[in-house]
Coordinates of C-alpha atoms in Angstrom, one line a residue:
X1 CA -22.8 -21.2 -22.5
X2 CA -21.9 -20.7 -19.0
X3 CA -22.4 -17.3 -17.4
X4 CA -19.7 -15.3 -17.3
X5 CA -19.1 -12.0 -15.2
X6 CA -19.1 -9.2 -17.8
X7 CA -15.6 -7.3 -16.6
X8 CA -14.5 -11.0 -16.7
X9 CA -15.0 -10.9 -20.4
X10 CA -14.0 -7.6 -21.4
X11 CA -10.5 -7.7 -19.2
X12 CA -10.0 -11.5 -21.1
X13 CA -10.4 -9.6 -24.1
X14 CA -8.9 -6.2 -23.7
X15 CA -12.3 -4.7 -24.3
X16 CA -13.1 -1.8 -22.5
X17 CA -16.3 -0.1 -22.3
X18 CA -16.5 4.0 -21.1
X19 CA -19.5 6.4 -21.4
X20 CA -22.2 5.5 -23.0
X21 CA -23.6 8.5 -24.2
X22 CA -27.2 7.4 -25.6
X23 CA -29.6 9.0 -23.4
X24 CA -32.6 7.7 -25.0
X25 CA -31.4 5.0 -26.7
X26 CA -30.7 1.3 -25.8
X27 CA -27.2 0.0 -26.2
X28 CA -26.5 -3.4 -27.1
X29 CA -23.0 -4.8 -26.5
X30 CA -21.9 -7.7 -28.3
X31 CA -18.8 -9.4 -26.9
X32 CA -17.1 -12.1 -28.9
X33 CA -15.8 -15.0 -26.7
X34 CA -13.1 -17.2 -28.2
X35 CA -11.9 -18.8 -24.8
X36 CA -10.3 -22.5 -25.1
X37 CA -11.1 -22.9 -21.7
X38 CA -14.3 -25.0 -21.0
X39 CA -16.3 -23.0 -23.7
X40 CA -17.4 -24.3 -26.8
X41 CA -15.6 -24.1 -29.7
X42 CA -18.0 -22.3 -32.3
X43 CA -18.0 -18.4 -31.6
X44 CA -20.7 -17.2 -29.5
X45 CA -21.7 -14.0 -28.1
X46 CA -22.2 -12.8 -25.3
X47 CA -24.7 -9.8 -25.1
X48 CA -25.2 -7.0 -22.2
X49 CA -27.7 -4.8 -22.3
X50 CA -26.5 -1.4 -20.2
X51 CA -29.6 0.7 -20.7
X52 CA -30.8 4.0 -20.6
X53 CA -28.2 6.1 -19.0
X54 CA -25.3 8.4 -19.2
X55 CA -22.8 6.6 -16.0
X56 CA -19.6 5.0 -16.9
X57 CA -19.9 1.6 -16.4
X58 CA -17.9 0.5 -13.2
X59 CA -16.3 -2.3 -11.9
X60 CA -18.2 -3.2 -8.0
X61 CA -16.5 -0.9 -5.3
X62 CA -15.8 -4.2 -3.0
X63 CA -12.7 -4.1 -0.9
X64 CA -11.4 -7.0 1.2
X65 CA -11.4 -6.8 4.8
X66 CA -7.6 -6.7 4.9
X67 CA -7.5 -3.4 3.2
X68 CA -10.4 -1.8 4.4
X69 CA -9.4 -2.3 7.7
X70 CA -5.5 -1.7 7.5
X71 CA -4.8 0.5 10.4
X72 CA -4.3 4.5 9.4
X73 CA -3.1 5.6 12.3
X74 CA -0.6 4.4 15.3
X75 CA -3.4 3.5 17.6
X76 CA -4.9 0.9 15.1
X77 CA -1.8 -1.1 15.0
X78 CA -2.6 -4.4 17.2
X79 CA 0.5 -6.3 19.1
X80 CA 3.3 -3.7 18.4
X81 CA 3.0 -1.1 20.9
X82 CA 6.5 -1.3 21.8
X83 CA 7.0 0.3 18.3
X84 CA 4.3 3.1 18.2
X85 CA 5.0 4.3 21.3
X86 CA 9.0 4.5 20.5
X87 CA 8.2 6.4 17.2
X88 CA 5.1 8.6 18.9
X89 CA 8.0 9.6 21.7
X90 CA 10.3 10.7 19.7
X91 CA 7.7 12.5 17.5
X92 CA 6.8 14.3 20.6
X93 CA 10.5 14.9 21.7
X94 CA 11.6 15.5 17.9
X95 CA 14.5 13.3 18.3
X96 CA 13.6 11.5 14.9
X97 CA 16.2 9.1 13.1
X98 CA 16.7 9.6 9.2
X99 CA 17.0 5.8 8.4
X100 CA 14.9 3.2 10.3
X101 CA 15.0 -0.6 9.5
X102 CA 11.3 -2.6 10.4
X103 CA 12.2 -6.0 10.6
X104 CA 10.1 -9.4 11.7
X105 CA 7.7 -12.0 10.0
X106 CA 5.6 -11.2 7.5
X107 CA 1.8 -9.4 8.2
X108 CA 2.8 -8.1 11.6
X109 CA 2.8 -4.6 10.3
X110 CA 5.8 -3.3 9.1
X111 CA 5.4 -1.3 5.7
X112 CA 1.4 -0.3 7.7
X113 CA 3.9 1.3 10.2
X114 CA 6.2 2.8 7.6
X115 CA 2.8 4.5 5.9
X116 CA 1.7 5.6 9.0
X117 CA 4.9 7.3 10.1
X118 CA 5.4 9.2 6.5
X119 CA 1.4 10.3 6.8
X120 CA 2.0 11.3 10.4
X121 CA 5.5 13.2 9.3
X122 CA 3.9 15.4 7.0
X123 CA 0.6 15.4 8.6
X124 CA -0.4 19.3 9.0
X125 CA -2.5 19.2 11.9
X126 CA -1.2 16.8 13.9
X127 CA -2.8 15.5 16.9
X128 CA -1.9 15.6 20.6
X129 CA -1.4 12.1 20.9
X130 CA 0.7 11.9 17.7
X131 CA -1.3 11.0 14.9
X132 CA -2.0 11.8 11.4
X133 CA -5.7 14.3 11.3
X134 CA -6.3 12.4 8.1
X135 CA -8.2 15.4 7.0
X136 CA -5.4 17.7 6.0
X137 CA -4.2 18.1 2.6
X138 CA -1.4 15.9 2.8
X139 CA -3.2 13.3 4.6
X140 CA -6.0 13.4 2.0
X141 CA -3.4 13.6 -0.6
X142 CA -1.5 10.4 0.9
X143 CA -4.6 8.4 1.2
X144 CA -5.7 9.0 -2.6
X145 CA -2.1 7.8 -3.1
X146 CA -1.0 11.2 -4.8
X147 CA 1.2 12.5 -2.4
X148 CA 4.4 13.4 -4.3
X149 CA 6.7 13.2 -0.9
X150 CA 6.4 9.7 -0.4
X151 CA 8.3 7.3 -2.5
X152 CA 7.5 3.4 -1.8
X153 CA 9.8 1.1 -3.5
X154 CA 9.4 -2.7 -3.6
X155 CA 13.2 -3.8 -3.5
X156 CA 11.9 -7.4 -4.9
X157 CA 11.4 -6.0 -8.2
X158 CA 13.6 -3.3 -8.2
X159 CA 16.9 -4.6 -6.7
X160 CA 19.6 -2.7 -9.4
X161 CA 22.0 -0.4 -9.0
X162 CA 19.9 1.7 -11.8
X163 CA 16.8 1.8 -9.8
X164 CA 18.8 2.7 -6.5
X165 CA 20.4 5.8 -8.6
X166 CA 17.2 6.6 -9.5
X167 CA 15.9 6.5 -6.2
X168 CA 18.9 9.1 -5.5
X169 CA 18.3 11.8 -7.6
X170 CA 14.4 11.5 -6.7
X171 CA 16.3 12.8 -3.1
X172 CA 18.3 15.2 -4.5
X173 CA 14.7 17.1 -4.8
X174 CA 13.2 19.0 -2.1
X175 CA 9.5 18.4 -0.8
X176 CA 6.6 20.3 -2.5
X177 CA 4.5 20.5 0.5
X178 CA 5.3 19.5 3.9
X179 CA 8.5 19.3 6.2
X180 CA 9.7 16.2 4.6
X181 CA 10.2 13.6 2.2
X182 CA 9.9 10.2 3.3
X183 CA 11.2 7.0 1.1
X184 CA 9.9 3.8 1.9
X185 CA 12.1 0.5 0.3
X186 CA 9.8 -2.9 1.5
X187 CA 11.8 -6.2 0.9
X188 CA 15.4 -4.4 1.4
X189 CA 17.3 -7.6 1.8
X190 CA 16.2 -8.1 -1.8
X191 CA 18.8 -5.3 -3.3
X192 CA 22.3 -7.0 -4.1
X193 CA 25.1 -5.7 -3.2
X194 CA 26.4 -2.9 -5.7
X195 CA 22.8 -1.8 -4.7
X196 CA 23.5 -1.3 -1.1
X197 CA 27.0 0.3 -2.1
X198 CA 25.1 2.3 -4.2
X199 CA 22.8 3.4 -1.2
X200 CA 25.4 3.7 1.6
X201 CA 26.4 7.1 1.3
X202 CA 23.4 8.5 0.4
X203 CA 22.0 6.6 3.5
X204 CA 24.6 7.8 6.0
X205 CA 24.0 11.4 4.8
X206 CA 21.0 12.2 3.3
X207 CA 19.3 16.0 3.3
X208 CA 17.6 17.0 6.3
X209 CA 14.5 16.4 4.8
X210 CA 14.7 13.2 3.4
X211 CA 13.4 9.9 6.1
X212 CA 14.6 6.6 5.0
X213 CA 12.3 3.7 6.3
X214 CA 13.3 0.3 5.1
X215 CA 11.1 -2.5 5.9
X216 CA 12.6 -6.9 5.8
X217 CA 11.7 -10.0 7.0
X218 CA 15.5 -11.4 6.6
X219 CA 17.4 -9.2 8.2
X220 CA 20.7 -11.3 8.2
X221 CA 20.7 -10.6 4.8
X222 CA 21.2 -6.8 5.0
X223 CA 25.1 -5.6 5.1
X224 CA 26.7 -4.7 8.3
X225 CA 27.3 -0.8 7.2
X226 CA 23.8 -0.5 6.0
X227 CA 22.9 -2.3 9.2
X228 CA 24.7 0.1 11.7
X229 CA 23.3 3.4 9.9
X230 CA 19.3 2.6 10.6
X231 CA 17.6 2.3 13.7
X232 CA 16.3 -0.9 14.4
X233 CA 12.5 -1.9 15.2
X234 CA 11.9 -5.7 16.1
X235 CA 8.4 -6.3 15.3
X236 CA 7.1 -9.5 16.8
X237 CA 4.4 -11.9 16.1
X238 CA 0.8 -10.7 16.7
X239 CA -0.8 -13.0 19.5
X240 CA -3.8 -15.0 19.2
X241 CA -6.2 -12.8 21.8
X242 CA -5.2 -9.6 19.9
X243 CA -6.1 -10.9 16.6
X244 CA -9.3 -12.7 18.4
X245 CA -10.6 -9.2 19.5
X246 CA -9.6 -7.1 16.7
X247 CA -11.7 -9.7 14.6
X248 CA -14.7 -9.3 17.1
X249 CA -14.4 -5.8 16.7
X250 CA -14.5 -5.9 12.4
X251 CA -17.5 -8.4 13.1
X252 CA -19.4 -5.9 15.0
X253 CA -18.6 -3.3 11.9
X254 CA -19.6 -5.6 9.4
X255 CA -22.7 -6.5 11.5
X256 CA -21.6 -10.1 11.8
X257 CA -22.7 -13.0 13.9
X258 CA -19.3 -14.9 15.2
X259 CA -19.1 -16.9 17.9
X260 CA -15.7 -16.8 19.7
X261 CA -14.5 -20.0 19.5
X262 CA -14.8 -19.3 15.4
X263 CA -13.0 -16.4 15.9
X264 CA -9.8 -18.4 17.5

């Protein structure tokens, strides 16, 4: 029988195994595979032995590159400076819009600008330069995805009139902690059209604490009237030399030999 990761098996199976509670006794696990694909036919098992401890058994805590390293704060964000330093100066000027619309290709950093702006909003030690602490409570709160005053909604999936009424009376609520509560719709053009009718008022005037950021690669598709109540940010392909040196600079992290050519 080939080898087979063990979380491989028991997600394949809807087994799932929590604290083992045998301090000084051996547990045997005995998994029963009945896969069609590539294994043989007769049933086999498959045994693990987890030892002598108390621990929950966990899956490995590896995270790609592209989520460890998604930028947190403004500064981090590579080939859109003409965005952060709009949305840092008005931040700074507290001239803020209530709807935004971040529009361009995809992986340039849209909905990574739309976290970063809700963290930063309700960030409660702010810095000089306009960025989140990351320490506070609602930065902590926001990076353990608990924060209960931001709302992220992927239009894709959720492109009813329903789910835009529920989205409403989600608004219709006040913050629980911090200034304001920040609503973040990714793939807007996605919502048909009773959807945006659905929105447009609540769009044009929402609560005082309530920060709309919606967040499209088609923006052609989006109606006119939603269209003329956001402000627009164009972001724009990242270049090859700012990816090249942003990859030189995970490398060094990562403790990683690369020559630059490779890196190109």
């Amino acid at each position: 029988m080939q080898e087979r990761h063990l979380w491989d098996i028991a997600y394949s199976h809807r087994c799932l195994l929590s604290r083992v509670r045998l301090p000084y006794v051996s547990y045997l696990v005995k998994l029963r595979l009945k896969d069609p694909l590539n294994y043989p036919k007769k049933s086999s098992y498959f045994s693990v032995f987890l030892g002598n401890t108390t621990k929950p058994v966990y899956m490995s805590n590896f995270v790609v590159s592209a989520r460890k390293y998604r930028p947190s704060i403004f500064d981090e964000v590579i080939g859109q400076a003409h965005v952060t330093k709009t949305l840092k100066n008005a931040l700074v000027n507290d001239q803020l819009a209530h709807a935004f619309l971040f529009t361009g290709p995809r992986g340039v950093g849209k909905t990574t600008c739309a976290r970063i702006l809700a963290k930063t909003l309700n960030c409660e030690n702010r810095t000089k330069g306009q960025e989140p602490c990351n320490e506070c409570n609602s930065c902590t709160s926001f990076n353990n995805q608990t924060s209960f005053n931001i709302t992220e909604l992927d239009a894709a999936s959720n492109n009813s009139v329903d789910h835009i009424r529920s989205l409403i009376e989600q608004v219709r609520f006040q913050p629980q902690q911090g200034q304001y509560k920040v609503f973040i719709i990714d793939e807007v053009h996605m919502l048909s059209t009773q959807a945006f009718n659905a929105f447009l008022k609540t769009l044009e005037e929402p609560p005082p604490y309530a920060i709309f950021i919606l967040a499209t690669t088609e923006k052609h598709k989006i109606i006119p009237t939603i269209l003329s109540r956001t402000q627009i940010f164009d972001f724009k392909r990242i270049q090859v030399a700012d990816i090249s040196s942003y990859l030189t600079d995970i490398c060094k992290k990562e403790k990683i030999k690369a020559e630059d050519d490779a890196l190109h």
